[in-house]
Coordinates of C-alpha atoms in Angstrom, one line a residue:
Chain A
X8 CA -57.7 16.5 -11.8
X9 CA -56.8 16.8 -8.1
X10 CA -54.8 19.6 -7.4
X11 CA -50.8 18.9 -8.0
X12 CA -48.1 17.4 -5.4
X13 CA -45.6 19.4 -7.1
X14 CA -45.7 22.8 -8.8
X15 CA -43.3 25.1 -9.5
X16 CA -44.4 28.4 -11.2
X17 CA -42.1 30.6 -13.3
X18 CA -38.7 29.5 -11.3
X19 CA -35.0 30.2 -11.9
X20 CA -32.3 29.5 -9.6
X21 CA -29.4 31.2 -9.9
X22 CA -26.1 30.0 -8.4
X23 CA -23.2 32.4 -6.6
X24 CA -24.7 35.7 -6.2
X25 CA -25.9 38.1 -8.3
X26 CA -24.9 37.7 -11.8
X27 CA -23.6 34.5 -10.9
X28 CA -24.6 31.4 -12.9
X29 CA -28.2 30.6 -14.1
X30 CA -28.6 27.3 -13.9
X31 CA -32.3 27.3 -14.0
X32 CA -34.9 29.4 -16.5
X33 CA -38.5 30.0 -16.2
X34 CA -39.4 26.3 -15.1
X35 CA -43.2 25.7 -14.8
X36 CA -43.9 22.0 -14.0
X37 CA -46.9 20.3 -12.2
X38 CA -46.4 16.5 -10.8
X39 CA -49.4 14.8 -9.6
X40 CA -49.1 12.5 -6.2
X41 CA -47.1 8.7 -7.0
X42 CA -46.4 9.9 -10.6
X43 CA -42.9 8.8 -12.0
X44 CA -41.3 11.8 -13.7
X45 CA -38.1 10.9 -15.3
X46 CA -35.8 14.6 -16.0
X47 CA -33.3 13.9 -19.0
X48 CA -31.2 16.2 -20.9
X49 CA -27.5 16.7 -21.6
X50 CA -25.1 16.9 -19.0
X51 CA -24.6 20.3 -17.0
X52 CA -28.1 21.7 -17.8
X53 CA -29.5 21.9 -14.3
X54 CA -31.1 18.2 -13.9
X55 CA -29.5 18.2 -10.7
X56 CA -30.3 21.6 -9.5
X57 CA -33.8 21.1 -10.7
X58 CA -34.0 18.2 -7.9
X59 CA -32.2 20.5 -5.2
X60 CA -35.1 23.2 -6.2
X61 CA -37.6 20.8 -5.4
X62 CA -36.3 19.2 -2.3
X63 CA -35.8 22.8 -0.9
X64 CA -32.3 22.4 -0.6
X65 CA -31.7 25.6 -2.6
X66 CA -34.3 28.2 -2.7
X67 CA -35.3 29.5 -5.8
X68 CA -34.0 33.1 -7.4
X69 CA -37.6 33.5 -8.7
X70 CA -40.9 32.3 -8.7
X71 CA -42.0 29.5 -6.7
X72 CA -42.0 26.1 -5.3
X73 CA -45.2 24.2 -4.0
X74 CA -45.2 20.8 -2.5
X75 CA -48.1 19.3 -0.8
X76 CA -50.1 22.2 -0.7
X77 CA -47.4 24.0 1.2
X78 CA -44.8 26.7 0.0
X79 CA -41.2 25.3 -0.2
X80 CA -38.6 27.6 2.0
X81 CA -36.6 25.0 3.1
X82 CA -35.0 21.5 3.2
X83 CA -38.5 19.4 3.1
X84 CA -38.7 16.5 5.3
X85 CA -40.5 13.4 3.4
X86 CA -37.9 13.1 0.7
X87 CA -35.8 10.3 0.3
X88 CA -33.0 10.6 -2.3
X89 CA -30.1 8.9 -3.9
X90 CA -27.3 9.4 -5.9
X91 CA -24.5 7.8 -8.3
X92 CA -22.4 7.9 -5.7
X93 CA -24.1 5.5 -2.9
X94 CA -22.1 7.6 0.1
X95 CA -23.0 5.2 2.4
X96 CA -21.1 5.0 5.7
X97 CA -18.4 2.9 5.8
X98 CA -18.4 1.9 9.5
X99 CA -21.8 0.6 9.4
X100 CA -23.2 -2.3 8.5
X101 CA -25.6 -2.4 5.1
X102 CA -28.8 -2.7 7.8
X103 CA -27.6 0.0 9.9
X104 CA -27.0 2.3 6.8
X105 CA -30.4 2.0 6.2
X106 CA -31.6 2.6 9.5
X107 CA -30.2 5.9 9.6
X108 CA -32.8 7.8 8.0
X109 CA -35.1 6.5 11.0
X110 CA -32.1 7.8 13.7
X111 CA -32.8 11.5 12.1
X112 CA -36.1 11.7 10.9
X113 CA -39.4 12.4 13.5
X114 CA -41.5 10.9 14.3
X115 CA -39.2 7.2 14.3
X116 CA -36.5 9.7 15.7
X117 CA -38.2 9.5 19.4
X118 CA -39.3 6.1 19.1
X119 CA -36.0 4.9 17.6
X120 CA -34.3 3.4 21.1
X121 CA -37.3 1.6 22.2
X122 CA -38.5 0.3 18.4
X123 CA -35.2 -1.0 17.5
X124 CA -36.2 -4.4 16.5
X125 CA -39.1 -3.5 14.4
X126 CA -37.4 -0.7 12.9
X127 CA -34.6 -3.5 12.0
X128 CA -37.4 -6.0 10.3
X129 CA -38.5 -3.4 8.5
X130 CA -35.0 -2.4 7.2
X131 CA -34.6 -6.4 6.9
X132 CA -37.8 -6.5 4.5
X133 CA -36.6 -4.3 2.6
X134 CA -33.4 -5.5 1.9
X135 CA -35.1 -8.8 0.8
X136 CA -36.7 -7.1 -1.4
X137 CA -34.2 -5.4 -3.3
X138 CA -32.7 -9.2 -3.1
X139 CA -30.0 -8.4 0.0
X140 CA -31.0 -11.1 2.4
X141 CA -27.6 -12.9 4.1
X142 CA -25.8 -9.3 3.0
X143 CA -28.0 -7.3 6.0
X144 CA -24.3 -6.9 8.4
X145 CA -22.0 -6.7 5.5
X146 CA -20.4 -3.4 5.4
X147 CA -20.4 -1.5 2.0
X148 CA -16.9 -1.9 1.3
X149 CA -17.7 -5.6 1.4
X150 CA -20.4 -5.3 -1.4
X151 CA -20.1 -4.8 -4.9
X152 CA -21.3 -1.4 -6.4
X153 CA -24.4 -2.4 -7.9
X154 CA -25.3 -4.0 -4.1
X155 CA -24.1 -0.5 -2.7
X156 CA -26.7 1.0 -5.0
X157 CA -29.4 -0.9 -3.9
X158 CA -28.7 -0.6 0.2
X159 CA -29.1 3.4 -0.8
X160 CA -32.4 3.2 -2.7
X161 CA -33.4 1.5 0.8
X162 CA -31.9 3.5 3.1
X163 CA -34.0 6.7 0.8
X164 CA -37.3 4.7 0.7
X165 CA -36.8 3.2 4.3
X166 CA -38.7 6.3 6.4
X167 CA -41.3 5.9 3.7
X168 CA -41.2 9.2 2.2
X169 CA -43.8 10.9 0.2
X170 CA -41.2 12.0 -2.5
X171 CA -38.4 10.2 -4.1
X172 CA -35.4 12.0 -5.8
X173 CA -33.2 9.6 -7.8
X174 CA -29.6 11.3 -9.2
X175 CA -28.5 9.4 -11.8
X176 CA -28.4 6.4 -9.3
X177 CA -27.6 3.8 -12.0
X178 CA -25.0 5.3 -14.1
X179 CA -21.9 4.1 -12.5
X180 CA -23.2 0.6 -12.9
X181 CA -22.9 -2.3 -15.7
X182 CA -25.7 -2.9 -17.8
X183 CA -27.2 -6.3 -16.4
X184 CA -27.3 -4.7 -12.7
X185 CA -28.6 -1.7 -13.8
X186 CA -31.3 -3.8 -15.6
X187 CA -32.2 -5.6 -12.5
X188 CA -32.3 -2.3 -10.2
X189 CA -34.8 -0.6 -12.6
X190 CA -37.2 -4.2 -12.4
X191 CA -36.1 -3.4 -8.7
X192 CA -36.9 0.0 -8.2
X193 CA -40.3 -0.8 -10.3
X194 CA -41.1 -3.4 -8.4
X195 CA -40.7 -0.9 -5.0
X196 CA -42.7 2.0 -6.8
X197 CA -46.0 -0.3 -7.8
X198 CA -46.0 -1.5 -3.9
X199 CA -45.9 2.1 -2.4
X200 CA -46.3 4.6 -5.5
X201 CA -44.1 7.3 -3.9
X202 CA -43.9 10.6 -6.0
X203 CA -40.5 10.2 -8.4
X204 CA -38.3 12.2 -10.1
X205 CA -35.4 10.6 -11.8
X206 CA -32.8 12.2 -13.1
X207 CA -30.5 10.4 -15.7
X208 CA -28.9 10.3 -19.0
X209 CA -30.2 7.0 -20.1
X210 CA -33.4 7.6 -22.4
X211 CA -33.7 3.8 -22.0
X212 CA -34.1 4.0 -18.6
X213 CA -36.5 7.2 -18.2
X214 CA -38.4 5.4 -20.9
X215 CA -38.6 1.7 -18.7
X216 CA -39.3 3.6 -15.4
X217 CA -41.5 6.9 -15.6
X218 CA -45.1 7.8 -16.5
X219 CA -43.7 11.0 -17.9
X220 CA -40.1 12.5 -19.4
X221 CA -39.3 16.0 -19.4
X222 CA -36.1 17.6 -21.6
X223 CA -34.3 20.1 -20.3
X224 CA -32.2 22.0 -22.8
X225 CA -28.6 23.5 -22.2
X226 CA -27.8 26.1 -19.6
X227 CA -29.5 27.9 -18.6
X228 CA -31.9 25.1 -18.3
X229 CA -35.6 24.9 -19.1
X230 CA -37.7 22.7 -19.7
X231 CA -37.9 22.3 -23.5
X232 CA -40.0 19.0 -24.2
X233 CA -42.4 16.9 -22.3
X234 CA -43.3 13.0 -23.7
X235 CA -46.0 11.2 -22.0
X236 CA -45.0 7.3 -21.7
X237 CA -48.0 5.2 -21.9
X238 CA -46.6 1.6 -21.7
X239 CA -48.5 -0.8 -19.2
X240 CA -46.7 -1.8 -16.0
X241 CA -45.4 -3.8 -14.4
X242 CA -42.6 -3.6 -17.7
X243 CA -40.3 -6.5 -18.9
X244 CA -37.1 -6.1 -19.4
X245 CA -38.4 -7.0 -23.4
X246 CA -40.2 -4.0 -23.7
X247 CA -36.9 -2.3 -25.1
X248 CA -36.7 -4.7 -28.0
X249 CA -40.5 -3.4 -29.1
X250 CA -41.1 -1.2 -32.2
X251 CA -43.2 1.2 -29.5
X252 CA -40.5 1.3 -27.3
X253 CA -38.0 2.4 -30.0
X254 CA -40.0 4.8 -31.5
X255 CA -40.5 6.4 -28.3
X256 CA -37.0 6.8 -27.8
X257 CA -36.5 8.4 -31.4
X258 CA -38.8 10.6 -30.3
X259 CA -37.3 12.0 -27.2
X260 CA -34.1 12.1 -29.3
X261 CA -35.1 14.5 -31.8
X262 CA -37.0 16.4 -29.1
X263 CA -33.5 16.8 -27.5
X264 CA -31.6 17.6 -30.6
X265 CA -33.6 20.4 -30.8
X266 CA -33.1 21.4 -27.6
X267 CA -29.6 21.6 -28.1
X268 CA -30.4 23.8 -31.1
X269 CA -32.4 26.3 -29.9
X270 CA -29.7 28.7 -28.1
X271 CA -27.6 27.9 -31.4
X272 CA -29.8 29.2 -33.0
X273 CA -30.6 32.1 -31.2
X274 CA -26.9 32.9 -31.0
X275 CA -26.7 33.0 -35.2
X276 CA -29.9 35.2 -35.2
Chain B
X22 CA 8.7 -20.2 0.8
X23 CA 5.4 -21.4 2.8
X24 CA 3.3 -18.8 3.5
X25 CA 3.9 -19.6 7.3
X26 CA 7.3 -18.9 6.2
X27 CA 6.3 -15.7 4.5
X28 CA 4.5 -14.5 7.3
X29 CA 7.1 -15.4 9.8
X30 CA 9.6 -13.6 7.9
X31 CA 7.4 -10.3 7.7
X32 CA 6.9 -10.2 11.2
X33 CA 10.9 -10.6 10.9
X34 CA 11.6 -8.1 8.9
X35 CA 11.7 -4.6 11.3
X36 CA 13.7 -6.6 13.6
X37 CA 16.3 -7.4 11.1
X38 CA 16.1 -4.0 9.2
X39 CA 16.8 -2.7 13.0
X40 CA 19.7 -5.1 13.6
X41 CA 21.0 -4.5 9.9
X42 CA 21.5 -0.7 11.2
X43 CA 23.2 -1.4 14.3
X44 CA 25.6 -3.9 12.3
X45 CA 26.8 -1.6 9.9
X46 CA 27.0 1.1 13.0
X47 CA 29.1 -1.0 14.7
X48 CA 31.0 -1.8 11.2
X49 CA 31.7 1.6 10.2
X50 CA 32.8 2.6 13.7
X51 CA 35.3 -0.2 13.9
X52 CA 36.6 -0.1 9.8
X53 CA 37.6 3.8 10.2
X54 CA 38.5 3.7 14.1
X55 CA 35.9 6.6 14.5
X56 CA 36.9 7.5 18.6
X57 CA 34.0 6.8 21.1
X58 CA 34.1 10.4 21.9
X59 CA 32.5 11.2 18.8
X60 CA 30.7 8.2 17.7
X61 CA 29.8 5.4 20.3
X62 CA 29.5 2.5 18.7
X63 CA 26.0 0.1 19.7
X64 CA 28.1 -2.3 21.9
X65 CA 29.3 0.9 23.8
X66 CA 25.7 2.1 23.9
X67 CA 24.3 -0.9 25.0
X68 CA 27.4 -0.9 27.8
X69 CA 26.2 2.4 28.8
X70 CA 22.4 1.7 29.0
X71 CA 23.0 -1.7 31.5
X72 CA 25.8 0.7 33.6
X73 CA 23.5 3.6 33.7
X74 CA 20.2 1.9 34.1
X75 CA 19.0 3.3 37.3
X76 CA 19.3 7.0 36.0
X77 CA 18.0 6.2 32.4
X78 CA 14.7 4.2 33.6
X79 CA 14.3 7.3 36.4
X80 CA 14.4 9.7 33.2
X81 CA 12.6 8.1 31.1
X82 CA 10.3 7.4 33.4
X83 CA 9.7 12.2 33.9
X84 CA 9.9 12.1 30.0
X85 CA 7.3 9.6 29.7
X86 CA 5.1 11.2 32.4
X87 CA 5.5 15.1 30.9
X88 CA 5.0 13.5 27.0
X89 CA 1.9 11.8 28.0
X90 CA 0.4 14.6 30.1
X91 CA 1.4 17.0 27.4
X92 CA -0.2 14.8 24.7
X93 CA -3.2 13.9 27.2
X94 CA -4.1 17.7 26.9
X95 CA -3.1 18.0 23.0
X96 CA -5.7 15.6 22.4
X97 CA -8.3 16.7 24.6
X98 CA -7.6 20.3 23.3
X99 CA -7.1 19.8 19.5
X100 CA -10.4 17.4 19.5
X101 CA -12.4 20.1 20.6
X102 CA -10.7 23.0 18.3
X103 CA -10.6 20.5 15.5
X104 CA -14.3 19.8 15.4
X105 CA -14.7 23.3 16.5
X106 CA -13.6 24.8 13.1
X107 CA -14.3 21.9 10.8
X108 CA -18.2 22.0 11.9
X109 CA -17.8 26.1 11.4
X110 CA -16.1 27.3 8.4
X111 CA -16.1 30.8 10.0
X112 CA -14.7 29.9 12.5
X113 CA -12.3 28.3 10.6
X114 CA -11.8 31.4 8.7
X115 CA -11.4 33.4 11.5
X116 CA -9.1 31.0 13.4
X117 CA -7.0 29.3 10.6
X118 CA -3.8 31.9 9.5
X119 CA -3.3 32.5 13.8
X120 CA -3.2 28.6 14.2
X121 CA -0.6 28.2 10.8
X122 CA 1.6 31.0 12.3
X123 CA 1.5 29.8 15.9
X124 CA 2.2 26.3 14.3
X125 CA 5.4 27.8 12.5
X126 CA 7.0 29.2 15.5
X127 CA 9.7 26.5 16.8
X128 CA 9.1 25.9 19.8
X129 CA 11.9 25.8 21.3
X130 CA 12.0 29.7 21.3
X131 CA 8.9 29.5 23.7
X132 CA 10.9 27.3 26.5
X133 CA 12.7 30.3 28.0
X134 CA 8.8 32.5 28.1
X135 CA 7.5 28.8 29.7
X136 CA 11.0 28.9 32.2
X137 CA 10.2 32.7 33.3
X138 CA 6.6 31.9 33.9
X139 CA 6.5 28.3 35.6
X140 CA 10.2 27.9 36.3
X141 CA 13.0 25.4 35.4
X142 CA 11.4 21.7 35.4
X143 CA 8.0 20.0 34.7
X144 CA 5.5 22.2 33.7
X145 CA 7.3 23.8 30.7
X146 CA 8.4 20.1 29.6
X147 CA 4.5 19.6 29.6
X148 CA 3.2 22.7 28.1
X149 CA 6.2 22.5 25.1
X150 CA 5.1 18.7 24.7
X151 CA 1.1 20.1 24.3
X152 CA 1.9 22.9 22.1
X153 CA 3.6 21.2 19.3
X154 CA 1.5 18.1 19.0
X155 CA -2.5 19.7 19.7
X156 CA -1.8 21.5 16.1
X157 CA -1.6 17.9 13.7
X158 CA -4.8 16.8 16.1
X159 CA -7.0 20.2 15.5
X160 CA -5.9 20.2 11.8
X161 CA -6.7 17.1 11.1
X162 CA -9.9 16.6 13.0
X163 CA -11.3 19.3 11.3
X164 CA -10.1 18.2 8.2
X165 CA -12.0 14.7 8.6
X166 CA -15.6 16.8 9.3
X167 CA -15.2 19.6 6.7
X168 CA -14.7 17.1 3.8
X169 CA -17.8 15.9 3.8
X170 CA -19.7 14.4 0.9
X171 CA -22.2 16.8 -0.6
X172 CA -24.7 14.3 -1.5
X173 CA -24.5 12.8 1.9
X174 CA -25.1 16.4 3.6
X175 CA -28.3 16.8 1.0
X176 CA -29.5 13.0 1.9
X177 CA -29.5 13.8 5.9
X178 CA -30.5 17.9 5.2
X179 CA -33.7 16.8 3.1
X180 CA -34.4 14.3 6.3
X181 CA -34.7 17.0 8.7
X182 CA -31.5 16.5 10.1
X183 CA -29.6 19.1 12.2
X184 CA -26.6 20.6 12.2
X185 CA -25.3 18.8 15.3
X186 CA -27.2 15.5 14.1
X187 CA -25.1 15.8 10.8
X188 CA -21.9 16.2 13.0
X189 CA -22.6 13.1 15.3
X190 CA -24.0 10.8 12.8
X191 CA -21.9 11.4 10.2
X192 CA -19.0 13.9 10.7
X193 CA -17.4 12.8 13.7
X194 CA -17.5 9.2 13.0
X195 CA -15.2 10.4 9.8
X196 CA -13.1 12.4 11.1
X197 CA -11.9 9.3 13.5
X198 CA -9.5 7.6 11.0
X199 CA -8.3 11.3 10.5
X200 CA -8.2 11.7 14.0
X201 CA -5.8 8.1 14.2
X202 CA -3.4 9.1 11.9
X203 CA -3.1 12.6 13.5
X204 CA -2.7 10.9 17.0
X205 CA 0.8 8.8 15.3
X206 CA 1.8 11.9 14.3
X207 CA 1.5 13.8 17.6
X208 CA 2.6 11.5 20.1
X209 CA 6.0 11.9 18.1
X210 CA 6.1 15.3 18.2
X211 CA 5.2 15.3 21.6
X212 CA 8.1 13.5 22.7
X213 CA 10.2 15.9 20.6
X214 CA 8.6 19.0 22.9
X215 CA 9.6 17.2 26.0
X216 CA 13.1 16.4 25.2
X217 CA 14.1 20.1 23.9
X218 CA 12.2 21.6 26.9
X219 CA 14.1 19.0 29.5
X220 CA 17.2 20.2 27.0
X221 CA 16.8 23.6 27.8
X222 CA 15.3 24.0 31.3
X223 CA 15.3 21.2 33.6
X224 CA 16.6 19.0 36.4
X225 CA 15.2 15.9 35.0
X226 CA 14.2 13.9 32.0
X227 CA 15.8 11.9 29.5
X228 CA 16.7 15.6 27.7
X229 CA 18.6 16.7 30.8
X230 CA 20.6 13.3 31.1
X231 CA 21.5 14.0 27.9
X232 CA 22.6 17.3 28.5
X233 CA 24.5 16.6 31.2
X234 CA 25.9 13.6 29.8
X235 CA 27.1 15.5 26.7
X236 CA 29.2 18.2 29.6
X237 CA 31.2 15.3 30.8
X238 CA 31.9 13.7 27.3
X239 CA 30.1 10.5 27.7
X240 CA 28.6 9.8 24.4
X241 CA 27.8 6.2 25.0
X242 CA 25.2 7.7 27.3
X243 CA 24.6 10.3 25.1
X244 CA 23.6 7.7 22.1
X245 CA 21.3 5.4 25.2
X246 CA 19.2 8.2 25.3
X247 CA 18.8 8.9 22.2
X248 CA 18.1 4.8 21.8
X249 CA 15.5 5.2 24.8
X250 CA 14.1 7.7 22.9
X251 CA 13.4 6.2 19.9
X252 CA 12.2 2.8 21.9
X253 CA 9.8 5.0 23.7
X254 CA 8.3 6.9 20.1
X255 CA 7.8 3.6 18.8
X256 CA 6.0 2.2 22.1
X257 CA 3.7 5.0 21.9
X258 CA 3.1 5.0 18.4
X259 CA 2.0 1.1 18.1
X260 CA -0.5 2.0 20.9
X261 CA -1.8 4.6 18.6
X262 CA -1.9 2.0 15.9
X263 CA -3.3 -0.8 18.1
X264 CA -6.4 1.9 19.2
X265 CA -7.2 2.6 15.7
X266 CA -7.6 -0.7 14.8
X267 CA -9.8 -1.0 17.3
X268 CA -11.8 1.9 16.8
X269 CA -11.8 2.4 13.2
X270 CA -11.2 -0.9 11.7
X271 CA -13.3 0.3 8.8
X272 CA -11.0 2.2 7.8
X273 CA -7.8 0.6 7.8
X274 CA -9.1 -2.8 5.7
X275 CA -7.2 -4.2 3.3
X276 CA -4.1 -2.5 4.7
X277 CA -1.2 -4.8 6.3
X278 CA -1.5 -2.7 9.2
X279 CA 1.6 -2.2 10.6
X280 CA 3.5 0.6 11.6
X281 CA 3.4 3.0 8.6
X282 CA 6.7 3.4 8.2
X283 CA 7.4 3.7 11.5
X284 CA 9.2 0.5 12.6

């Protein structure tokens, strides 16, 4: 094995200062480059935070963060991310929203003025791909949520960045257009097999989408359970309705019931 | 109703909500024989504002000027505190109670400190006109910038971005329907500084007709002004609303876009 895009040794973030909140316990996790990680586990156990720990957007308390080779001590610079909430702009149009990585980020920051048009195809491609064409100078408050959703997984991939961090993107969404963003986002992640952690609720979903699923138990979180997910790609839609599938899923479910146990438990001990 | 029709009668509908009120003005004045020295009624107002013309549109015309210069400066002054201390909280912190108790001091009790400084006449009209209506702009403003998203601030912090990048690509954009609703606001209160200032200390201005008009009992005048007044806050305050629609259409869609409650 090559040596890891991703590891974190022995880390705990703690929010507030001291004694303030420990979100994060002891985390030891290794990702290799373009591998799909998919982080479930119930709500308020530090899914989120572990993405923010990653990302360098909060440092860690202890222990440490390695991406690329290089120590994480701040905000990286070739992650892309989105979020339930698409927070896109609302005074610009669906193809400017996802130009604006390129306004920010070097080295299409320089070249920006004098590459406008092929910065736009690009953005235009994309959009076509995540099935937007004729929608590219609508503004958001002109598209429906699920079309919101997919302008922001472009305007995260759009600057091509090595790493992917996904929020819960789909869970404010319906289940048919959630269905058809993961056959999107799948289709996206076999053409350019960035790095991607996805974080979510839906064990369907981590177990359409990642190579890998990791539990984290209740506050303060670790990591409690991994499950490697071996089904072949590219992955219908049918999949779900398959024994494998399903037993998969029972699986991860016990492995999270037991997560919830454990600081029970410990507390009756 | 067609919807021609309908639409014909929205556009109506300040106009006859305005003539309603000058009906029943003229109504109540005439049913209880209320004297003119108390209570003009609109046809006396109106008398007043043809006889009196030439002095009215020469007053209105200083009000206008030391509102607008007075506003001019609020917004050029509570643009620049505004994004000031909603792009740095510590600022903010620092900054925040002094600006709440400035804001709470009527300013009328600062003409006579303006009269002793600059003397009777323009200036303080200006500077009372600037000092109640930057504080709505600043407040506002930063308001618009500090309420950013979180996610958004990690999307364009995990690209690299900048402080300042942050605040042009994203926060002052925001803050500019903020900044529009503010403007409505100040423009009003502006006016408001002027007239107590020209009230209290000056030669000139729709304030000082008033005043004197009020020392000879003529309260048909005294109601023209206050009509001028009011014509002139409403002017001003569809301009605002014109300039937001232009510059900020995003974020008055859907909305019928008139004058929030200020026909």
């Amino acid at each position: 094995m090559s040596e890891p895009f991703i590891r974190i040794e022995g880390a705990d973030l703690t929010y507030g200062e001291e004694g303030g909140v420990l979100a994060l316990q002891g985390i030891d996790l290794t990702m290799q480059e373009g591998e799909f990680l998919a982080v479930v586990g119930p709500s308020g156990c530090g899914k989120s935070t572990l993405l923010k720990l990653i990302s360098g957007l909060r440092p860690p308390s202890a222990g440490s963060v390695t991406v690329a080779g290089q120590k994480v001590t701040g905000p990286l610079k070739i992650v892309g991310m989105a979020f339930q909430n698409p927070t896109l702009l609302p005074w610009r149009t669906a193809l400017e929203n996802v130009l604006l990585p390129l306004e920010v980020v070097e080295p299409h920051r320089r070249n920006f003025r004098a590459d406008r048009r092929s910065y736009e195809n690009k953005a235009r491609q994309l959009l076509a791909k995540v099935g937007l064409t004729g929608f590219e100078d609508h503004y958001p408050w002109q598209l429906s949520g699920g079309m919101q959703q997919r302008v922001s997984l472009c305007r995260a991939l759009i600057h091509e960045p090595a790493l992917l961090m996904l929020d819960e993107p789909f869970g404010a969404l319906d289940t048919f257009t959630r269905e058809e963003l993961w056959d999107a986002l799948q289709a996206l992640w076999l053409e350019r097999r960035f790095t991607t952690l996805l974080v979510t609720h839906d064990l369907q979903e981590a177990a359409m989408l990642a190579d890998r699923i990791i539990v984290i138990s209740q506050r303060p979180g670790k990591i409690a359970a991994a499950c490697e997910v071996n089904f072949p790609r590219p992955r219908s839609l049918d999949l779900r309705f398959s024994p494998d599938f399903n037993a998969l899923l029972h699986e991860i479910r016990a492995k999270i019931d037991v997560a919830r146990q454990v600081p029970l438990s410990l507390g009756a001990a | 109703m067609t919807a021609r029709q309908r639409k014909a009668f929205r556009m109506a509908l300040p106009w006859l909500s305005a003539l309603g009120l000058f009906v029943l003005w003229e109504f109540v004045c005439v049913v209880f024989q209320v004297p003119e020295s108390i209570l003009a009624t609109p046809t006396a107002t109106l008398k007043a504002l043809v006889q009196y013309r030439e002095a009215i549109w020469l007053n209105a015309g200083q009000t206008l000027f030391t509102t607008l210069v007075g506003f001019g400066l609020a917004v050029l002054f509570g643009l620049a505190l505004g994004v000031a201390i909603g792009a740095a909280p510590l600022l903010y912190r620092a900054l925040g109670p002094l600006l709440i108790g400035f804001n709470a001091i009527p300013k009328v009790a600062l003409v006579p400190i303006l009269v002793m400084w600059f003397g009777i006449g323009t200036v303080p009209a200006i500077i009372t006109a600037f000092l109640i209506s930057f504080f709505p702009i600043a407040v506002n403003v930063a308001a618009g910038i500090a309420t950013l998203e979180p996610e958004l601030q990690d999307v364009l912090r995990s690209l690299g971005a900048r402080k300042r990048d942050i605040l042009w690509k994203v926060g002052l954009p925001r803050a500019l329907p903020y900044f529009f609703a503010s403007l409505k606001v100040a423009i009003s209160l502006a006016f408001v500084g002027s007239v107590i200032a020209e009230t209290v200390a000056a030669n000139n201005g729709i304030g000082h007709l008033m005043l004197v008009a009020s020392s000879s009992f003529r309260t048909p005048l005294l109601f023209a002004g206050l009509v001028v007044i009011a014509v002139l806050g409403i002017i001003m305050y569809a301009a605002a609303v014109v300039m937001e629609r232009r510059l900020a259409h995003w974020a008055t869609r859907g909305t019928d876009g008139g004058l929030h409650g200020g026909g």
